[in-house]
Short mmCIF file of C-alpha atoms and ligand atoms in Angstrom, two decimals:
data_model
loop_
_atom_site.label_atom_id
_atom_site.label_comp_id
_atom_site.label_asym_id
_atom_site.label_seq_id
_atom_site.Cartn_x
_atom_site.Cartn_y
_atom_site.Cartn_z
CA MET A 1 0.00 0.00 0.00
CA THR A 2 1.15 3.52 -0.79
CA GLN A 3 2.58 5.39 2.16
CA THR A 4 3.29 9.08 1.96
CA THR A 5 5.09 11.38 4.34
CA GLU A 6 2.68 14.12 3.35
CA SER A 7 -0.81 14.05 1.91
CA HIS A 8 -1.49 15.32 -1.61
CA PRO A 9 -1.62 19.10 -1.52
CA GLN A 10 -5.22 20.09 -2.14
CA GLY A 11 -6.31 22.61 -4.72
CA VAL A 12 -2.92 23.01 -6.38
CA ARG A 13 -2.97 22.37 -10.09
CA LEU A 14 0.39 21.31 -11.45
CA PRO A 15 0.89 21.75 -15.19
CA ARG A 16 1.27 18.27 -16.61
CA ALA A 17 3.92 17.48 -19.13
CA LYS A 18 2.63 16.70 -22.66
CA ALA A 19 1.51 13.13 -23.07
CA THR A 20 3.91 12.37 -25.94
CA ALA A 21 5.51 9.06 -24.96
CA LEU A 22 9.26 9.21 -25.53
CA VAL A 23 9.58 5.80 -23.97
CA THR A 24 6.62 3.41 -24.08
CA PRO A 25 5.34 1.50 -21.01
CA GLU A 26 6.25 -1.71 -22.88
CA GLN A 27 9.85 -0.54 -23.20
CA VAL A 28 9.92 0.28 -19.49
CA ALA A 29 8.50 -3.16 -18.67
CA ALA A 30 11.15 -4.83 -20.85
CA SER A 31 14.01 -2.80 -19.29
CA PRO A 32 16.02 -3.43 -16.11
CA LEU A 33 13.49 -1.16 -14.35
CA ALA A 34 11.12 -4.15 -14.33
CA ARG A 35 12.91 -5.41 -11.22
CA TYR A 36 11.28 -2.56 -9.26
CA ARG A 37 7.75 -3.90 -9.85
CA THR A 38 7.61 -5.08 -6.24
CA LEU A 39 8.66 -1.66 -4.91
CA VAL A 40 6.36 0.58 -6.94
CA ASP A 41 2.79 1.08 -5.68
CA ASP A 42 1.30 1.62 -9.18
CA TRP A 43 3.42 0.10 -11.91
CA ASP A 44 1.29 1.39 -14.84
CA ALA A 45 1.40 4.97 -13.54
CA PHE A 46 5.16 4.66 -12.98
CA ALA A 47 5.82 3.31 -16.50
CA ALA A 48 3.62 6.01 -18.05
CA ALA A 49 5.41 8.75 -16.08
CA ILE A 50 8.84 7.53 -17.23
CA GLY A 51 7.61 8.02 -20.81
CA ARG A 52 6.58 11.66 -20.34
CA PRO A 53 9.00 14.55 -20.82
CA LEU A 54 9.78 16.53 -17.70
CA ALA A 55 8.73 20.15 -17.34
CA PRO A 56 11.73 22.39 -16.51
CA CYS A 57 11.96 24.03 -13.13
CA ILE A 58 13.85 27.10 -11.93
CA TRP A 59 14.44 28.74 -8.54
CA ALA A 60 14.71 32.44 -7.85
CA ASN A 61 18.09 33.78 -6.73
CA PRO A 62 17.28 35.15 -3.26
CA THR A 63 20.05 37.77 -3.47
CA ARG A 64 18.52 39.29 -6.65
CA ILE A 65 14.76 38.78 -6.90
CA SER A 66 11.78 37.34 -5.03
CA VAL A 67 9.96 34.39 -6.53
CA ALA A 68 6.82 36.56 -6.94
CA GLU A 69 8.76 39.20 -8.89
CA LEU A 70 10.34 36.51 -11.04
CA ALA A 71 6.91 35.00 -11.78
CA GLU A 72 5.72 38.48 -12.86
CA LEU A 73 8.68 38.90 -15.23
CA LEU A 74 7.94 35.49 -16.74
CA ALA A 75 4.24 36.29 -17.09
CA GLU A 76 5.10 39.51 -18.97
CA GLN A 77 7.06 37.31 -21.34
CA GLY A 78 4.01 35.05 -21.76
CA LEU A 79 5.49 32.19 -19.73
CA ASP A 80 3.01 30.43 -17.48
CA ALA A 81 5.20 29.69 -14.43
CA GLN A 82 3.52 27.63 -11.72
CA PRO A 83 4.48 27.52 -8.03
CA VAL A 84 5.72 24.16 -6.80
CA PRO A 85 4.19 22.93 -3.53
CA GLY A 86 6.93 22.22 -0.99
CA LEU A 87 9.54 24.30 -2.88
CA PRO A 88 8.84 27.95 -2.04
CA ALA A 89 11.60 29.40 -4.27
CA ALA A 90 10.75 27.26 -7.31
CA LEU A 91 8.65 27.77 -10.44
CA ARG A 92 7.67 25.04 -12.87
CA LEU A 93 7.88 26.21 -16.50
CA PRO A 94 6.08 25.08 -19.63
CA GLU A 95 7.68 21.97 -21.06
CA GLU A 96 9.31 23.52 -24.12
CA THR A 97 10.96 26.43 -22.22
CA LYS A 98 14.73 26.72 -22.55
CA ALA A 99 15.39 28.65 -19.34
CA GLY A 100 19.08 29.23 -20.07
CA ARG A 101 18.32 31.20 -23.25
CA ASN A 102 16.56 34.04 -21.44
CA TRP A 103 17.96 37.40 -20.37
CA TRP A 104 16.83 36.84 -16.76
CA TYR A 105 18.90 33.67 -16.67
CA CYS A 106 22.02 35.51 -17.95
CA ALA A 107 21.43 38.15 -15.28
CA GLY A 108 21.59 35.41 -12.62
CA LEU A 109 18.02 35.96 -11.44
CA ALA A 110 17.29 32.23 -11.56
CA HIS A 111 18.84 28.80 -11.79
CA ALA A 112 17.40 25.78 -13.61
CA GLN A 113 17.29 22.66 -11.46
CA GLU A 114 15.00 19.64 -11.42
CA GLU A 115 12.43 19.78 -8.62
CA VAL A 116 13.66 16.62 -6.91
CA SER A 117 17.26 17.85 -7.06
CA GLN A 118 16.23 20.86 -5.02
CA LEU A 119 15.19 18.68 -2.07
CA PRO A 120 18.54 17.69 -0.47
CA ALA A 121 19.51 21.28 0.39
CA MET A 122 16.10 21.67 2.06
CA LEU A 123 16.71 18.63 4.24
CA MET A 124 20.20 19.61 5.41
CA ASP A 125 18.95 21.88 8.21
CA LEU A 126 21.30 24.63 7.05
CA ALA A 127 21.97 27.88 8.91
CA PRO A 128 24.51 30.70 8.55
CA GLY A 129 27.72 30.00 10.46
CA GLN A 130 27.92 26.30 9.61
CA ARG A 131 31.03 24.91 7.93
CA VAL A 132 29.76 22.82 5.02
CA LEU A 133 31.25 20.32 2.55
CA ASP A 134 29.63 19.32 -0.76
CA LEU A 135 31.68 16.25 -1.65
CA CYS A 136 30.36 15.57 -5.21
CA ALA A 137 29.29 19.04 -6.21
CA ALA A 138 29.37 19.64 -9.97
CA PRO A 139 27.60 21.16 -11.83
CA GLY A 140 26.61 22.89 -8.64
CA GLY A 141 22.85 23.44 -8.42
CA LYS A 142 22.84 22.13 -4.86
CA THR A 143 26.06 24.00 -4.05
CA ALA A 144 24.38 27.28 -4.98
CA GLN A 145 21.28 26.45 -2.92
CA ILE A 146 23.46 25.61 0.10
CA ALA A 147 25.52 28.79 -0.41
CA PHE A 148 22.39 30.94 -0.23
CA ALA A 149 20.97 28.98 2.72
CA LEU A 150 24.19 29.97 4.54
CA GLY A 151 23.42 33.61 3.69
CA ASN A 152 26.21 33.77 1.05
CA ARG A 153 28.63 34.02 4.01
CA GLY A 154 30.99 31.70 5.84
CA THR A 155 32.55 28.60 4.34
CA LEU A 156 31.22 26.04 1.90
CA VAL A 157 33.71 23.77 0.16
CA ALA A 158 32.50 22.30 -3.14
CA ASN A 159 34.49 19.33 -4.41
CA ASP A 160 34.30 17.17 -7.51
CA ILE A 161 36.62 14.63 -9.04
CA ALA A 162 36.06 15.94 -12.60
CA HIS A 163 37.98 19.10 -13.40
CA ALA A 164 35.87 20.05 -16.44
CA ARG A 165 32.72 19.78 -14.35
CA ILE A 166 34.20 22.13 -11.73
CA LYS A 167 34.57 24.74 -14.49
CA ALA A 168 30.84 24.41 -15.19
CA LEU A 169 30.12 24.68 -11.46
CA GLN A 170 32.22 27.83 -11.19
CA GLY A 171 30.34 29.37 -14.12
CA ASN A 172 27.04 28.80 -12.35
CA LEU A 173 28.33 30.25 -9.07
CA ASP A 174 29.72 33.34 -10.88
CA ARG A 175 26.44 33.99 -12.68
CA LEU A 176 24.50 33.70 -9.43
CA GLY A 177 26.92 35.85 -7.38
CA VAL A 178 28.04 33.21 -4.87
CA VAL A 179 30.97 34.43 -2.75
CA ASN A 180 31.20 31.85 0.05
CA VAL A 181 32.40 28.79 -1.91
CA THR A 182 35.88 27.35 -2.37
CA THR A 183 36.12 24.69 -5.07
CA THR A 184 38.46 21.71 -4.89
CA CYS A 185 39.16 18.82 -7.26
CA CYS A 186 39.93 15.49 -5.64
CA ASP A 187 38.58 12.01 -5.10
CA GLY A 188 36.06 12.54 -2.32
CA ALA A 189 36.85 9.08 -0.97
CA ASN A 190 40.38 10.33 -0.21
CA TRP A 191 39.31 13.71 1.13
CA PRO A 192 42.12 14.78 3.51
CA SER A 193 41.56 14.63 7.26
CA ALA A 194 43.65 17.81 7.65
CA SER A 195 40.69 19.77 6.26
CA GLY A 196 39.02 19.37 9.64
CA GLN A 197 35.38 18.51 10.32
CA PHE A 198 32.19 19.96 8.90
CA ASP A 199 28.76 20.70 10.41
CA ARG A 200 26.97 19.52 7.28
CA ILE A 201 28.14 17.27 4.44
CA LEU A 202 26.29 16.55 1.23
CA VAL A 203 27.14 13.32 -0.60
CA ASP A 204 25.17 13.59 -3.83
CA ALA A 205 26.75 10.42 -5.09
CA PRO A 206 27.58 9.36 -8.64
CA CYS A 207 24.91 6.80 -9.51
CA SER A 208 23.20 4.91 -12.34
CA SER A 209 20.85 7.92 -12.81
CA GLU A 210 17.67 5.89 -13.47
CA GLY A 211 15.63 8.73 -11.96
CA THR A 212 16.72 11.10 -14.77
CA LEU A 213 15.18 8.99 -17.55
CA ARG A 214 12.43 11.52 -18.21
CA ARG A 215 15.11 14.12 -19.01
CA THR A 216 17.40 11.67 -20.82
CA PRO A 217 15.26 8.91 -22.38
CA SER A 218 18.24 7.71 -24.43
CA LEU A 219 19.56 6.25 -21.17
CA LEU A 220 16.92 3.48 -21.11
CA PRO A 221 18.52 1.08 -23.63
CA ARG A 222 21.87 1.67 -21.92
CA LEU A 223 20.69 0.78 -18.41
CA ASP A 224 22.82 -2.00 -17.05
CA PRO A 225 21.47 -3.94 -14.07
CA ASP A 226 25.06 -4.58 -12.93
CA SER A 227 26.01 -0.88 -12.75
CA ALA A 228 24.29 -0.60 -9.37
CA LEU A 229 26.62 -3.26 -8.00
CA ARG A 230 29.65 -1.70 -9.66
CA LEU A 231 28.91 1.76 -8.20
CA GLY A 232 28.28 0.51 -4.67
CA PRO A 233 31.92 0.42 -3.49
CA ARG A 234 32.54 4.02 -4.59
CA GLN A 235 29.29 5.20 -2.98
CA ARG A 236 30.21 3.45 0.29
CA ALA A 237 33.72 4.94 0.21
CA LEU A 238 32.31 8.47 -0.25
CA LEU A 239 29.76 8.06 2.53
CA ARG A 240 32.39 6.50 4.84
CA LYS A 241 34.62 9.53 4.30
CA ALA A 242 31.71 11.86 5.05
CA VAL A 243 31.13 10.06 8.36
CA GLN A 244 34.77 10.60 9.25
CA ARG A 245 34.74 14.31 8.34
CA CYS A 246 31.40 15.11 10.03
CA ARG A 247 31.44 16.95 13.37
CA PRO A 248 29.84 15.38 16.47
CA GLY A 249 26.13 16.27 16.23
CA GLY A 250 26.57 17.20 12.54
CA ARG A 251 24.56 15.82 9.66
CA ILE A 252 25.29 14.07 6.38
CA LEU A 253 22.81 14.01 3.55
CA TYR A 254 23.29 11.08 1.21
CA SER A 255 21.37 11.29 -2.06
CA THR A 256 21.18 9.69 -5.49
CA CYS A 257 18.94 10.12 -8.53
CA THR A 258 18.41 6.40 -8.94
CA PHE A 259 15.89 3.76 -7.87
CA ALA A 260 18.35 0.90 -7.25
CA PRO A 261 18.29 -0.19 -3.58
CA GLU A 262 21.90 -1.41 -4.08
CA GLU A 263 22.92 2.28 -4.44
CA ASN A 264 20.56 3.58 -1.80
CA GLU A 265 19.28 1.75 1.28
CA LEU A 266 21.90 -1.01 1.03
CA VAL A 267 24.71 1.56 1.03
CA VAL A 268 23.22 3.40 4.01
CA ALA A 269 22.55 0.14 5.90
CA ASP A 270 26.16 -1.01 5.45
CA ILE A 271 27.58 2.33 6.65
CA LEU A 272 25.29 2.27 9.70
CA ALA A 273 26.41 -1.28 10.48
CA GLU A 274 30.10 -0.29 10.17
CA HIS A 275 29.64 2.45 12.80
CA PRO A 276 27.56 0.94 15.63
CA GLY A 277 26.17 3.64 17.96
CA LEU A 278 27.85 6.48 16.03
CA LEU A 279 25.11 7.32 13.54
CA ARG A 280 21.35 7.88 13.70
CA LEU A 281 19.10 7.89 10.65
CA VAL A 282 16.96 11.00 11.03
CA PRO A 283 13.32 10.62 9.90
CA ALA A 284 13.01 12.76 6.78
CA SER A 285 9.91 14.41 5.39
CA ILE A 286 9.23 17.33 3.09
CA PRO A 287 6.05 19.24 3.82
CA GLY A 288 4.01 19.43 0.62
CA PHE A 289 6.02 16.78 -1.21
CA ILE A 290 4.83 13.20 -1.60
CA ALA A 291 7.58 10.77 -0.74
CA MET A 292 7.76 7.08 0.06
CA PRO A 293 9.73 5.52 2.90
CA GLY A 294 12.98 3.70 2.22
CA VAL A 295 12.73 -0.02 1.49
CA THR A 296 13.53 -2.46 4.30
CA ARG A 297 13.61 -5.68 2.26
CA TRP A 298 15.30 -6.28 -1.08
CA ASN A 299 16.30 -9.39 -2.98
CA GLY A 300 15.90 -11.55 0.10
CA ARG A 301 17.89 -9.22 2.36
CA GLU A 302 16.11 -7.80 5.42
CA LEU A 303 17.31 -4.34 6.45
CA PRO A 304 16.88 -2.68 9.87
CA SER A 305 13.47 -1.03 10.15
CA GLU A 306 15.05 2.43 10.58
CA LEU A 307 15.89 2.38 6.85
CA ALA A 308 12.25 3.37 6.37
CA HIS A 309 13.38 6.85 7.55
CA CYS A 310 14.97 7.34 4.11
CA LEU A 311 12.91 9.06 1.41
CA ARG A 312 12.14 7.81 -2.07
CA ILE A 313 10.56 10.04 -4.68
CA TRP A 314 8.85 8.11 -7.49
CA PRO A 315 8.16 10.00 -10.76
CA HIS A 316 4.41 9.23 -10.94
CA HIS A 317 3.50 10.70 -7.53
CA ARG A 318 4.29 14.33 -8.31
CA ASP A 319 5.14 14.23 -12.02
CA THR A 320 8.88 14.60 -11.22
CA GLY A 321 12.13 12.73 -11.69
CA GLY A 322 13.12 9.94 -9.29
CA PHE A 323 15.26 10.53 -6.19
CA PHE A 324 16.56 9.03 -2.93
CA MET A 325 17.68 10.77 0.27
CA ALA A 326 18.91 9.72 3.71
CA ILE A 327 19.86 12.00 6.61
CA LEU A 328 22.54 10.64 8.96
CA GLU A 329 23.32 12.38 12.24
CA LYS A 330 26.60 11.77 14.06
CA ASP A 331 26.55 11.13 17.80
CA PRO A 332 26.93 14.54 19.54
CA GLY A 333 28.96 12.84 22.29
CA CYS A 334 31.71 11.42 20.08
CA ALA A 335 35.24 12.87 20.01
CA ASP A 336 35.58 16.33 18.50
CA GLU A 337 38.49 17.58 16.37
CA PRO A 338 39.79 21.15 16.49
CA THR A 339 39.20 23.20 13.33
CA PRO A 340 42.56 23.59 11.55
CA GLU A 341 44.04 26.94 10.57
CA PRO A 342 42.35 28.15 7.37
CA ALA A 343 44.20 28.73 4.11
CA GLY A 344 46.18 31.96 4.06
CA LEU A 345 44.46 34.16 1.50
CA ASP A 346 47.06 36.75 0.61
CA ASP A 347 45.31 40.11 0.20
CA THR A 348 48.39 42.16 -0.88
CA ASP A 349 47.21 44.68 -3.47
CA ALA A 350 43.47 44.13 -3.25
CA ALA A 351 42.61 47.24 -1.23
CA GLU A 352 44.04 49.56 -3.88
CA TRP A 353 41.98 47.96 -6.64
CA LEU A 354 38.82 48.05 -4.55
CA ALA A 355 39.37 51.74 -3.85
CA GLY A 356 39.79 52.28 -7.60
CA LEU A 357 36.47 50.58 -8.35
CA ASP A 358 34.81 52.53 -5.58
CA ASP A 359 36.15 55.75 -7.07
CA LYS A 360 35.06 55.03 -10.60
CA TYR A 361 31.60 53.63 -9.93
CA GLY A 362 30.73 55.69 -6.83
CA LEU A 363 29.96 52.72 -4.58
CA GLY A 364 30.33 54.41 -1.18
CA GLY A 365 33.37 54.30 1.11
CA ASP A 366 32.50 51.17 3.13
CA TYR A 367 31.07 49.18 0.21
CA TRP A 368 33.68 46.41 0.24
CA THR A 369 33.74 45.80 4.01
CA ARG A 370 31.44 42.76 3.65
CA TYR A 371 34.00 41.12 1.35
CA ARG A 372 37.64 40.12 1.26
CA ALA A 373 39.54 40.12 -2.02
CA ASN A 374 42.76 38.49 -3.12
CA ARG A 375 44.80 37.56 -6.14
CA GLN A 376 44.61 33.84 -6.95
CA THR A 377 45.71 34.10 -10.58
CA ARG A 378 47.75 36.55 -12.62
CA ARG A 379 44.55 37.58 -14.40
CA GLY A 380 43.08 39.47 -11.49
CA LEU A 381 41.19 39.40 -8.23
CA HIS A 382 38.72 37.10 -6.53
CA LEU A 383 36.07 38.32 -4.11
CA MET A 384 34.90 36.33 -1.09
CA ALA A 385 32.58 36.80 1.86
CA VAL A 386 34.59 38.54 4.61
CA ASP A 387 34.31 35.48 6.90
CA HIS A 388 35.12 32.88 4.21
CA ALA A 389 37.79 30.60 5.72
CA PRO A 390 38.49 27.57 3.51
CA PRO A 391 40.81 24.79 4.71
CA ALA A 392 44.45 24.86 3.61
CA VAL A 393 44.10 21.31 2.24
CA PRO A 394 43.12 20.12 -0.24
CA VAL A 395 44.53 22.94 -2.33
CA ALA A 396 41.72 25.08 -3.72
CA GLU A 397 40.89 25.38 -7.39
CA SER A 398 39.53 28.81 -6.52
CA SER A 399 37.92 30.66 -3.65
CA GLY A 400 35.00 33.02 -4.21
CA LEU A 401 34.17 34.78 -7.45
CA PHE A 402 36.63 36.06 -10.08
CA PHE A 403 35.43 39.65 -10.21
CA HIS A 404 38.07 42.03 -11.55
CA ARG A 405 40.51 41.56 -14.44
CA THR A 406 43.64 43.54 -13.76
CA ASN A 407 45.94 42.18 -16.50
CA VAL A 408 44.20 44.15 -19.28
CA ARG A 409 44.16 47.87 -20.08
CA PRO A 410 41.99 49.33 -18.84
CA PRO A 411 41.29 46.79 -16.06
CA LYS A 412 37.71 45.58 -16.18
CA PRO A 413 35.19 43.95 -13.90
CA SER A 414 34.31 40.39 -14.95
CA THR A 415 30.69 39.79 -15.89
CA GLY A 416 30.23 37.90 -12.61
CA GLY A 417 31.72 40.89 -10.77
CA ALA A 418 29.45 43.34 -12.59
CA LEU A 419 26.39 41.22 -11.77
CA LEU A 420 27.44 41.31 -8.12
CA PHE A 421 28.13 45.01 -7.51
CA GLY A 422 26.63 46.61 -10.64
CA ARG A 423 23.24 47.40 -9.18
CA ASP A 424 24.94 49.63 -6.58
CA VAL A 425 26.89 51.81 -9.03
CA THR A 426 26.02 55.50 -9.03
CA ARG A 427 28.21 56.37 -12.05
CA PHE A 428 28.85 54.73 -15.43
CA GLY A 429 25.59 52.77 -15.30
CA VAL A 430 23.37 52.60 -18.41
CA SER A 431 19.82 51.18 -18.46
CA LEU A 432 19.00 49.48 -21.75
CA ASP A 433 15.64 49.00 -23.45
CA ALA A 434 14.51 45.51 -24.52
CA GLU A 435 15.95 45.76 -28.02
CA GLN A 436 19.32 47.04 -26.75
CA ARG A 437 19.30 44.27 -24.10
CA ASP A 438 19.00 41.58 -26.75
CA ARG A 439 21.69 43.19 -28.90
CA TYR A 440 23.96 43.40 -25.85
CA LEU A 441 23.47 39.69 -25.10
CA ARG A 442 24.20 38.85 -28.74
CA ARG A 443 27.53 40.70 -28.30
CA GLU A 444 26.64 43.30 -30.92
CA ILE A 445 27.59 46.97 -31.23
CA PHE A 446 24.55 49.26 -30.93
CA ASP A 447 23.58 52.91 -30.59
CA PRO A 448 22.63 54.48 -27.27
CA THR A 449 19.70 56.90 -27.21
CA PRO A 450 20.66 60.60 -27.06
CA GLU A 451 19.56 60.61 -23.38
CA GLN A 452 21.76 57.60 -22.51
CA ARG A 453 24.67 59.21 -24.29
CA ALA A 454 24.22 62.55 -22.59
CA ALA A 455 23.92 60.97 -19.12
CA THR A 456 27.08 58.82 -19.21
CA PRO A 457 30.73 59.69 -19.75
CA THR A 458 32.50 57.54 -22.33
CA GLY A 459 34.44 54.49 -21.14
CA GLN A 460 33.55 51.24 -19.46
CA ILE A 461 29.91 51.02 -18.38
CA ILE A 462 27.73 48.62 -16.41
CA VAL A 463 24.53 47.88 -18.31
CA ASP A 464 21.22 46.81 -16.85
CA TYR A 465 17.71 46.07 -17.99
CA ARG A 466 15.01 47.32 -15.63
CA GLY A 467 17.51 47.45 -12.77
CA HIS A 468 18.84 43.91 -13.36
CA VAL A 469 22.52 44.05 -14.31
CA LEU A 470 23.53 42.23 -17.51
CA GLY A 471 27.27 42.93 -17.56
CA VAL A 472 29.98 45.26 -18.82
CA GLY A 473 30.11 47.33 -22.02
CA VAL A 474 32.06 50.26 -23.47
CA LEU A 475 30.53 53.55 -24.50
CA HIS A 476 32.93 54.65 -27.23
CA ARG A 477 33.78 58.24 -28.14
CA SER A 478 32.32 57.51 -31.58
CA GLY A 479 28.99 57.19 -29.77
CA VAL A 480 28.33 53.43 -29.98
CA ILE A 481 28.04 50.87 -27.19
CA GLU A 482 30.16 47.75 -27.51
CA SER A 483 29.03 44.65 -25.65
CA LEU A 484 31.65 42.88 -23.52
CA PHE A 485 29.26 40.05 -22.70
CA PRO A 486 31.39 36.88 -22.60
CA SER A 487 31.18 34.64 -25.67
CA ARG A 488 31.03 31.55 -23.48
CA TRP A 489 27.83 32.88 -21.87
CA SER A 490 26.26 33.86 -25.19
CA GLY A 491 24.01 30.79 -25.21
CA CYS A 492 21.93 33.15 -23.12
CA ALA A 493 21.40 35.50 -26.06
CA ALA A 494 17.73 36.16 -26.62
C1 SAM B 1 25.08 13.36 -9.13
S1 SAM B 1 26.44 14.25 -9.68
C2 SAM B 1 26.45 15.63 -8.58
C3 SAM B 1 25.45 16.68 -8.91
C4 SAM B 1 25.62 17.93 -8.08
N1 SAM B 1 25.56 17.64 -6.65
C5 SAM B 1 24.63 19.01 -8.41
O1 SAM B 1 23.66 19.21 -7.69
O2 SAM B 1 24.82 19.69 -9.43
C6 SAM B 1 27.76 13.30 -9.08
C7 SAM B 1 29.11 13.98 -9.22
O3 SAM B 1 30.06 13.17 -8.51
C8 SAM B 1 31.30 13.33 -9.14
N2 SAM B 1 32.16 12.23 -8.66
C9 SAM B 1 32.22 10.95 -9.10
N3 SAM B 1 33.10 10.25 -8.36
C10 SAM B 1 33.60 11.10 -7.43
C11 SAM B 1 34.56 10.99 -6.39
N4 SAM B 1 35.18 9.83 -6.16
N5 SAM B 1 34.84 12.09 -5.66
C12 SAM B 1 34.23 13.26 -5.90
N6 SAM B 1 33.32 13.42 -6.88
C13 SAM B 1 33.00 12.37 -7.62
C14 SAM B 1 30.96 13.34 -10.61
O4 SAM B 1 31.99 13.97 -11.37
C15 SAM B 1 29.65 14.12 -10.63
O5 SAM B 1 29.88 15.47 -10.92
#
C-alpha cells in the first residue's frame, strides 16, 4: 500500500507534461526497471510517467529577486510559471521552455534545477555560520542552494573529481553571485583529514541515474542492471569519508537520482552497520512533497526497520524525476576535532583595486567591508565573503568569485563581478531597453539613445535592464556601445 510522508496538496494544479511518450510503457517493462515492480505502488502509472518529458523548473536567486517578482517577469514574457508545492523558491515552467536562453537567466536571477534535485539542500537543516562540505558538487545546483541557505557568508567547500565539471560549477556560481564557496578537485573518498570537520556534508553520489530517464530517455537502452553493483563500493567509500569528516552532532545528507536499492538503502545500511552507535538515521519528510519511505527488504535481504526513515521520490507521484535521500546524524557525544588553521588568502594589493572601483563607480566608502579580495591568478582578483575561511588542504581550485581583471588595459570587472556590484553603481551605469538588451546579449555593437549618451561619460559602463545588471560594455567616443558580454555565456542571447 502507498505510504506518503505528506498528503497530496489540495487545490494546487500542477501543469502536466505533454503526453507524448518518448519511452513506451512496454519498453519500461522490458528494461532493467522491471525489477522494481515489487517496490512501486502503481506500476502502470510509474511506467507512463517515465515516458513523459519533464517540465523544466527554476528557482529564484534570493540575493537578486523574489519568486513573486520573477513569476511576474515570466508572465510579462508570456510564460506560465507555476508555483511548486513544498519548494517555495521554485517555479515550474512550460515543457518547451529553454530557461538558459533568457535574459533573466544571464542576469543570474534564476537557476534551472529539477524539482527533486532541489530537495537535499532543504533537508540539510542549514543555517549561517555552519562549515559545510559538498563532496560531489558539480555542476553545482545544490552547491548554490546551500551557499544561499548559509546567507552567502561563511565557508562552503565544493568538491568534484572531474575538473571540467568544476569549471561548469564555477560558471554557475559566478552567474549567481556566490561568494562563500571554495572549489576543490579530488577524489572525495580520499578527502584529507587535515581539512578538519564539517557541520553539514552533502554526498550527492555518482549513480546509475535511473531517476533522470524523463530528461534523458536515451539512457533506457543503456541501463545496465550490474552498474548498481559496480557503483556501490565508490558510494560506500564516499559516505564512509563523510562520516569521518562530520562533526559530532553534525549531519550528512546522502542522495542519489536512482531507484536501485543497491545504491541507496543497502549503502546506508552497510555504513550504519560499520559504525555501531555512532550514527542515527533521522526521519526525513518534506512538507508538501509526496515521498515514500525507504525499502527495508530487497532481494531476500532484510534491512533494519530504521531504513524506512529514508525518502524515495517516485516519478508518478508528483510528475517529477526519481530521487533518494537519507539524513545521517553523528553522535553529539563522540570525540571532536579542532578546526585547523584556514588557508592563508594573501590580500596584498586588493585594497588599492577596490578603492579604484569605488572611485570610478561611486559605490560608497565602506562598500567592500562585507568582502575580502585576493589575487589567486595573474589575471586578477577574486572576491569572497569577509568570513570565508576555507581549509588549507586540499589545495583550492579557486575561492570566491573572479570579479576584476587587472591584467588588461583598462582593467575591467568580470561579468560575474558586474552582476554582483553593478546594481549599486552611481556612475557609469546605463539602463537598456529591450531591443538594446537583446543586442547586448548577442555581443553586438549598438547605438545608445541621445539621453543615454548625454547621461554617461564615455568608457567602461555597467549595463542593466530594468535594474537587473547584464554585464559590462564600453561607451565609445564615436557614440556606440560595444558589448563585452562573454562569448562563453552567449548561449543566453535572446
Ligand atoms: C550526481 S552528480 C552531482 C550533482 C551535483 N551535486 C549538483 O547538484 O549539481 C555526481 C558527481 O560526482 C562526481 N564524482 C564521481 N566520483 C567522485 C569521487 N570519487 N569524488 C568526488 N566526486 C566524484 C561526478 O563527477 C559528478 O559530478
